[in-house]
PDB file of C-alpha atoms in Angstrom:
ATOM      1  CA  UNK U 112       1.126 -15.950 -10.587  1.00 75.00           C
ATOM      2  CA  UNK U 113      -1.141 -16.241  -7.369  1.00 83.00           C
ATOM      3  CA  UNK U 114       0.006 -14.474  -4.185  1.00 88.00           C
ATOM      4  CA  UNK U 115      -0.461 -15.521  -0.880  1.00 88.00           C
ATOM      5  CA  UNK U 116      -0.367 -12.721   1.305  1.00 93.00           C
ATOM      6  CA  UNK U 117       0.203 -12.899   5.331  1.00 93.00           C
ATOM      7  CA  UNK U 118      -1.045 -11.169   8.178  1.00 92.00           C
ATOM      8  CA  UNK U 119       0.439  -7.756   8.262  1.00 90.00           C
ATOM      9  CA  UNK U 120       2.348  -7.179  11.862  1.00 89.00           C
ATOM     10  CA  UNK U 121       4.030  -4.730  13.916  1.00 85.00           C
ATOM     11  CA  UNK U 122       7.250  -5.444  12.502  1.00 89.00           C
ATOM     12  CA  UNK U 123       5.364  -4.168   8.743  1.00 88.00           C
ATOM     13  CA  UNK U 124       5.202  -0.986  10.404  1.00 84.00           C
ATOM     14  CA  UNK U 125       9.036   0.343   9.452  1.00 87.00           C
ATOM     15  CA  UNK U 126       9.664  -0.528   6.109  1.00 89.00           C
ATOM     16  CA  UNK U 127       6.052   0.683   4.998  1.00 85.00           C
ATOM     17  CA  UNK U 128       7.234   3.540   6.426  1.00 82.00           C
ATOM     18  CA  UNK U 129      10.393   3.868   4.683  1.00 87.00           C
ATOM     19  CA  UNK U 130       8.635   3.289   1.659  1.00 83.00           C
ATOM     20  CA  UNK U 131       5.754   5.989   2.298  1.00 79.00           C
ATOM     21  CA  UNK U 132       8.843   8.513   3.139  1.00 82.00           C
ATOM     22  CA  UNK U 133      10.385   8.058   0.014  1.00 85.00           C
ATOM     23  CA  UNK U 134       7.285   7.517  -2.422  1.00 78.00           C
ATOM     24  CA  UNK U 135       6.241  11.407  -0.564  1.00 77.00           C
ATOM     25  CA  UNK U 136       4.217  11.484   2.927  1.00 72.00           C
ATOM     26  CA  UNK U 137       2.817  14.637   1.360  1.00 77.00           C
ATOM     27  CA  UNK U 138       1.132  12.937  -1.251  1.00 79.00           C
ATOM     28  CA  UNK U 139       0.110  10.101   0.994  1.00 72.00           C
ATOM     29  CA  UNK U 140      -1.459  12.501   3.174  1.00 76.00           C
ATOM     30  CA  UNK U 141      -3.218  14.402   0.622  1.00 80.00           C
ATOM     31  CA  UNK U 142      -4.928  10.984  -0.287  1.00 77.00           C
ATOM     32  CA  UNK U 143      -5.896   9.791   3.415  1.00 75.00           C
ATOM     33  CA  UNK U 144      -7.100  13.278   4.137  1.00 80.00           C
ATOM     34  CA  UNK U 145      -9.240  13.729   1.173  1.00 78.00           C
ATOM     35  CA  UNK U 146     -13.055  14.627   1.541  1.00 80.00           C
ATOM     36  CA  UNK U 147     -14.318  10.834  -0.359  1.00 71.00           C
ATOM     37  CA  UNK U 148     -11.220   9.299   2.356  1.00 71.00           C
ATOM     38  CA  UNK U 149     -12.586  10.812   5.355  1.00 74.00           C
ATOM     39  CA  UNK U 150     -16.420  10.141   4.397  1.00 72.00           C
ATOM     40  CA  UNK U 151     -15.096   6.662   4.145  1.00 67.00           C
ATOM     41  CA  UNK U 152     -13.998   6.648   7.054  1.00 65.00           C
ATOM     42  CA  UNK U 153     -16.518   8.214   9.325  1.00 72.00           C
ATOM     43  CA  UNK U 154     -19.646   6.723   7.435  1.00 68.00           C
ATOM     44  CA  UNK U 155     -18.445   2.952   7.607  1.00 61.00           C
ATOM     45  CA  UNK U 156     -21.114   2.299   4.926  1.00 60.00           C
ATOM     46  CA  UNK U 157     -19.930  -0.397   2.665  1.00 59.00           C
ATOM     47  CA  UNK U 158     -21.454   1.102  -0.362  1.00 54.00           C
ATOM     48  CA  UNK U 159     -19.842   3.625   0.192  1.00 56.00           C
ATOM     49  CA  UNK U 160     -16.282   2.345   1.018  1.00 54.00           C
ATOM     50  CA  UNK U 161     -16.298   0.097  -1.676  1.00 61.00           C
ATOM     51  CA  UNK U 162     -16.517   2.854  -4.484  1.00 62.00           C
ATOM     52  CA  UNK U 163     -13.747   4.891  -2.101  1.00 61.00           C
ATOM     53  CA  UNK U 164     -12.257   2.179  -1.415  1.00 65.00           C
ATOM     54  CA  UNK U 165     -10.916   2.071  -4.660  1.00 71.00           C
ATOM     55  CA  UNK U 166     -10.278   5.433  -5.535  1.00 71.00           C
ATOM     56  CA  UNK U 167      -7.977   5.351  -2.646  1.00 73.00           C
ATOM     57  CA  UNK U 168      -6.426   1.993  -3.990  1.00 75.00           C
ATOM     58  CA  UNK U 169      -6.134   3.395  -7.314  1.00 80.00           C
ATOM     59  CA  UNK U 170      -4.522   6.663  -6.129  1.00 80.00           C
ATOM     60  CA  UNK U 171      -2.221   5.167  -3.708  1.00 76.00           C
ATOM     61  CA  UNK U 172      -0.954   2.966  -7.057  1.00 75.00           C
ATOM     62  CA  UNK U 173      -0.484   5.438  -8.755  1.00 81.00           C
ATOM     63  CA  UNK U 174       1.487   7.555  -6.670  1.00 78.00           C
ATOM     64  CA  UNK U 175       3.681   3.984  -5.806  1.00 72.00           C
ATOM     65  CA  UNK U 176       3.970   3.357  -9.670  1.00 75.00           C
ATOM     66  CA  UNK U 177       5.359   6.802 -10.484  1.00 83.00           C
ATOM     67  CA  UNK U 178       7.880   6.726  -7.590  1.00 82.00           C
ATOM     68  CA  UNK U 179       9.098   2.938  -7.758  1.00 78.00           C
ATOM     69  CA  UNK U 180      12.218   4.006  -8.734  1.00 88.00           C
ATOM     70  CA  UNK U 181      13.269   5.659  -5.610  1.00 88.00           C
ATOM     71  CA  UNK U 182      12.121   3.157  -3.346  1.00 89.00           C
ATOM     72  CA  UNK U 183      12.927   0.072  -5.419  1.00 90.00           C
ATOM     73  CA  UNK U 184      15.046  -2.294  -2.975  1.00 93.00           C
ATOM     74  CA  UNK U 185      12.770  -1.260   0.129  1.00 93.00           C
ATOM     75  CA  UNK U 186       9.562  -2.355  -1.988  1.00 90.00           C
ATOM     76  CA  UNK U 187      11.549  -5.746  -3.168  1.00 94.00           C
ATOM     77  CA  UNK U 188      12.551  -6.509   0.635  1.00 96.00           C
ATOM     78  CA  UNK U 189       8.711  -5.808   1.684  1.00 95.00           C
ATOM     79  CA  UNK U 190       7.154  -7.302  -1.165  1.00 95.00           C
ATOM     80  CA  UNK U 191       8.872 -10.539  -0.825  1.00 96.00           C
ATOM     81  CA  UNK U 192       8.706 -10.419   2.872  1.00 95.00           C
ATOM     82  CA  UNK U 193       4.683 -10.172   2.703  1.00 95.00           C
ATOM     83  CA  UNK U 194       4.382 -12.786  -0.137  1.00 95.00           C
ATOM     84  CA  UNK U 195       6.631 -15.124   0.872  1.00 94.00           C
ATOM     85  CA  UNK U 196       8.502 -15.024  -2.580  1.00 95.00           C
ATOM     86  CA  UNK U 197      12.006 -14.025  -2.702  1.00 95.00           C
ATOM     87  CA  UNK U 198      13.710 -11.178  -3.982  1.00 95.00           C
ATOM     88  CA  UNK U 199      15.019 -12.373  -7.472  1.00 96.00           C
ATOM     89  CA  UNK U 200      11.590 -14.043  -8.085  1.00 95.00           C
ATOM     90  CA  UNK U 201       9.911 -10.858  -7.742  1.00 95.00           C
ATOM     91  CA  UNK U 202      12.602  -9.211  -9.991  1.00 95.00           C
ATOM     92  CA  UNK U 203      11.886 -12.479 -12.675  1.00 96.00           C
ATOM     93  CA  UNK U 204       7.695 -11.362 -12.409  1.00 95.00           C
ATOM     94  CA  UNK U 205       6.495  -9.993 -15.367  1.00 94.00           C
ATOM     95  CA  UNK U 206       5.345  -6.346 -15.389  1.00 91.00           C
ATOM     96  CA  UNK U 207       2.022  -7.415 -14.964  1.00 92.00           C
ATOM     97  CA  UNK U 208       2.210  -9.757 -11.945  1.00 93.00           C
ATOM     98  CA  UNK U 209       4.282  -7.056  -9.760  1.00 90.00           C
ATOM     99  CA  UNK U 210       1.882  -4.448  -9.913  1.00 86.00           C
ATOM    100  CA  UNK U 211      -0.735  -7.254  -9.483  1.00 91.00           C
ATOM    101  CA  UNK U 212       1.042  -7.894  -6.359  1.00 93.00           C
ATOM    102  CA  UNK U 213       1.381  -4.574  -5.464  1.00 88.00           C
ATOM    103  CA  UNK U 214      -2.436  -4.045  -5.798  1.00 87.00           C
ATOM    104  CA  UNK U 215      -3.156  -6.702  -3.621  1.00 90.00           C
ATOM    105  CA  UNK U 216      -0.888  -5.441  -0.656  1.00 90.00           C
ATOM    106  CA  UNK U 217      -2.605  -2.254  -1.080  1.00 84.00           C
ATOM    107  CA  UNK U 218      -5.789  -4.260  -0.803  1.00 85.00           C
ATOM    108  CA  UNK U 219      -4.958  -6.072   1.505  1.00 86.00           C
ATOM    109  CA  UNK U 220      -7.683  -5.620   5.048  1.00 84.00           C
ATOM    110  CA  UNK U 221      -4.577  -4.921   7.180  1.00 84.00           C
ATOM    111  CA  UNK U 222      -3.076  -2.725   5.026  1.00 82.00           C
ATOM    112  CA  UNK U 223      -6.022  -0.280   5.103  1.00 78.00           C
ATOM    113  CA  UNK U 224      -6.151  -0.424   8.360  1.00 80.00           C
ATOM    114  CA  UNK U 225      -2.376   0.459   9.039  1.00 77.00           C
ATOM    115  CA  UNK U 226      -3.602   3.792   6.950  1.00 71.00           C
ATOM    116  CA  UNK U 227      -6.929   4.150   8.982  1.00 74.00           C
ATOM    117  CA  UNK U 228      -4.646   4.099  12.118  1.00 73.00           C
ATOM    118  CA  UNK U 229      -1.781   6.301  10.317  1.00 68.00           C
ATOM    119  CA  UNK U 230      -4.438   8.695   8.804  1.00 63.00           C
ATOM    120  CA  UNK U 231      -5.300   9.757  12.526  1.00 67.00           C
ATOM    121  CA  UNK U 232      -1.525  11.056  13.540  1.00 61.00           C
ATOM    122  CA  UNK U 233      -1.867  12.966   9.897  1.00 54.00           C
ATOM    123  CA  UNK U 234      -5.002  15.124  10.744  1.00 55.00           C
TER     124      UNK U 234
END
């Protein structure tokens, strides 16, 4: 299935939040404030932020994967809302296509740059 993500607003802000709260902040910020995150950050090298870049993808995944089941309906809600599919589609997607999706959210340009932003008020 191909996903057509939208721009990421204001309104994003609360449910990622909801979401980050229950999947564990503490892990979250373990990840933004890791030494390969913060040379990311501060170098702005794309070499560089590419191979972080998805180390932080892939850890952020992984922490989502292994705590989808306590944030389940919130990740549905958002999901849909940022794909423009609904709900029971999203529940019809094959394994395989929802984490697809959920790795291109986490992709997503405005997405890492709600956690550039969020990784500042963690430090």
């Amino acid at each position: 299935m191909e996903y057509n993500l939208r721009k990421l607003t204001s309104s994003d802000i609360f449910p990622v939040c909801t979401i980050i709260k229950k999947v564990g902040i503490d892990e979250v910020k373990r990840i933004i404030n890791s030494p390969e995150m913060q040379q990311m950050l501060r170098s702005g090298e794309k070499a560089d932020a590419a191979s972080v870049g998805m180390s932080f993808i892939l850890d952020i995944a992984s922490l989502i994967v292994g705590n989808l089941p306590k944030c389940e309906q919130e990740l549905y809600k958002f999901l849909s809302s940022v794909s423009g599919e609904t709900e029971k589609s999203l529940r019809a997607a094959s394994p395989a296509e929802f984490f697809e999706l959920i790795v291109l959210v986490v992709k997503h340009e405005d997405f890492k740059d709600f956690f550039k932003a969020a990784s500042s008020l963690l430090k």
